[in-house]
Short mmCIF file of C-alpha atoms in Angstrom, two decimals:
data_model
loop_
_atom_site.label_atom_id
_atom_site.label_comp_id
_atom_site.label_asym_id
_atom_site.label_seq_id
_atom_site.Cartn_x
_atom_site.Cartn_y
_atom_site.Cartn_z
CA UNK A 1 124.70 85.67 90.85
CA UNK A 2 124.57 89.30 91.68
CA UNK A 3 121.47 90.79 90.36
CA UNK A 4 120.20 94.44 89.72
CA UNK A 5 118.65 95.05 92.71
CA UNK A 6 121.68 94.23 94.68
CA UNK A 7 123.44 96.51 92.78
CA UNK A 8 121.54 99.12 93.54
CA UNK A 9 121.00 98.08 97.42
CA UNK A 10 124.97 97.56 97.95
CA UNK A 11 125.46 101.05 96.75
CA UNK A 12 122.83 102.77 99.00
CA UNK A 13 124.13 105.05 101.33
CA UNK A 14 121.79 103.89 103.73
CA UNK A 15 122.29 100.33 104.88
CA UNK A 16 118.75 99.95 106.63
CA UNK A 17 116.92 100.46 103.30
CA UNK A 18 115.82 97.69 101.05
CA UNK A 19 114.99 97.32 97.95
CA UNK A 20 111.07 96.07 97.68
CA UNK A 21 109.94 94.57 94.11
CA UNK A 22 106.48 95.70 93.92
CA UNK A 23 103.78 93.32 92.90
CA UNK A 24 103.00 95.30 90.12
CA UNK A 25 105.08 96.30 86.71
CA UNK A 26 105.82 99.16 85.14
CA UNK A 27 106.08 100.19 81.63
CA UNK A 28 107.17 97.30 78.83
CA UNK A 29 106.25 95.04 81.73
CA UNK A 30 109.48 95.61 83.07
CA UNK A 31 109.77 94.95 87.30
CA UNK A 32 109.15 97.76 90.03
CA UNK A 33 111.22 98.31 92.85
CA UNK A 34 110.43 100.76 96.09
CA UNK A 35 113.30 101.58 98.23
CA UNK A 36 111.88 101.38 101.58
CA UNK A 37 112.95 100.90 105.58
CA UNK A 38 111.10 99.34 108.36
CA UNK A 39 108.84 101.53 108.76
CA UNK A 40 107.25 101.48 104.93
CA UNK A 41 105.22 104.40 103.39
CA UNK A 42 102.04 104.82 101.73
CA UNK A 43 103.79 102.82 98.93
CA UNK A 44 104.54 100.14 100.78
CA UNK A 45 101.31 99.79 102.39
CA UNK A 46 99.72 100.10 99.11
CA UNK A 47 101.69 97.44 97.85
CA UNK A 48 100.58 95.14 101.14
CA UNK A 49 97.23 95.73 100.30
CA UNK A 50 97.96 94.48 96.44
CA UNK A 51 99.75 91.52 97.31
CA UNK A 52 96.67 90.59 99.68
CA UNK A 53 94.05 90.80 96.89
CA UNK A 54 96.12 88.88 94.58
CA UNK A 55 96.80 86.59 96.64
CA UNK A 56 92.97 86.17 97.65
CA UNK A 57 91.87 86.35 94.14
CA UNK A 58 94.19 83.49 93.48
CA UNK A 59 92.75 81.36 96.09
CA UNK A 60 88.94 81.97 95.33
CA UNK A 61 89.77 81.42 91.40
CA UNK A 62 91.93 77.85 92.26
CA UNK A 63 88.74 77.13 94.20
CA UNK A 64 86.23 77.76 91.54
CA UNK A 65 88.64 75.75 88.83
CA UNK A 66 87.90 72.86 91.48
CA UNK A 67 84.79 73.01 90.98
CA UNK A 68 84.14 74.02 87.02
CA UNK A 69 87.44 71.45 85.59
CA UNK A 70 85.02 68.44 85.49
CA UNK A 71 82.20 69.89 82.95
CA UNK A 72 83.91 72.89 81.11
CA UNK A 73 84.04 73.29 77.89
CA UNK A 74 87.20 74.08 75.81
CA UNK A 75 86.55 78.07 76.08
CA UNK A 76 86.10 78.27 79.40
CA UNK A 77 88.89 76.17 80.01
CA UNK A 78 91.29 78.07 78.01
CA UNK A 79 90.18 81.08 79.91
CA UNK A 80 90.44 79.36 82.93
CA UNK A 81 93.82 78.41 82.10
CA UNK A 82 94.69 82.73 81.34
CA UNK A 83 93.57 83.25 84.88
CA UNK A 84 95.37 80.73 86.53
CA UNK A 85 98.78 81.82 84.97
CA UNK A 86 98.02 85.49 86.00
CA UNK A 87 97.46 84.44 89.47
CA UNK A 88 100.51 82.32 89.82
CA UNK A 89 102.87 84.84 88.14
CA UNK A 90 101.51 87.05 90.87
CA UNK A 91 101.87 84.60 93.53
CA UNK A 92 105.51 84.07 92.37
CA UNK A 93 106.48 87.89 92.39
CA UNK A 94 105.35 87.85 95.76
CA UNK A 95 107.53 85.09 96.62
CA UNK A 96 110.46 86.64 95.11
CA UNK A 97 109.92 89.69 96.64
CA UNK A 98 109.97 88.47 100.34
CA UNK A 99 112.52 85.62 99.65
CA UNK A 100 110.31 82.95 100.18
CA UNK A 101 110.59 80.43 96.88
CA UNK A 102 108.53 77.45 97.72
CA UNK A 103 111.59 75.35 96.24
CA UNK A 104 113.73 76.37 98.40
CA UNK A 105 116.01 78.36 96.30
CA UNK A 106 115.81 81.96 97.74
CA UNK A 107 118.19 83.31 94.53
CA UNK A 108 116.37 82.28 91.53
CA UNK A 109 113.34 81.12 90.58
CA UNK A 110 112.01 77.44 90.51
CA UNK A 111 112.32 77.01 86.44
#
């Protein structure tokens, strides 16, 4: 299934750019996209540097629910539980946007 961003990358002129979803989103939540070569750009390095801290945040967060899940009240758990579906929604937009789904499935997601 053909999505937007291959639309858009099929039609490009130039056939070493890509398409990059950036791990952020823009306005009504909606998905960003850099077009970018080899090389990369300021963007592109800004965006490395964003998917890096997210991806750290998520790891030191996992590692403090490991150690907070056994006496936590409902409060912090709920919070707990925010957190943790911020940090994989960000861990999964990184995924998609290098093609790496951890089931396998490098076209759609793993719902």
């Amino acid at each position: 299934m053909a999505t937007e961003a291959d639309a858009v990358e099929s039609e490009s002129p130039h056939p070493s750019r890509k398409l990059r979803l950036l791990p952020w989103t823009g306005p009504e939540a909606k998905p960003c996209f850099l077009i970018t070569d080899d090389d990369g750009g300021r963007v592109s390095h800004l965006a490395d540097i964003a998917e890096e801290v997210q991806l750290e945040m998520g790891a030191h967060l996992l590692a403090h629910a490991d150690d907070m899940l056994t006496n936590a009240t409902e409060d912090q758990l709920r919070f707990l539980a925010e957190r943790l579906t911020e940090a994989l929604r960000d861990s999964l937009r990184i995924a998609e946007s290098r093609k790496e789904w951890p089931c396998g499935n490098q076209e759609r997601s793993c719902r």
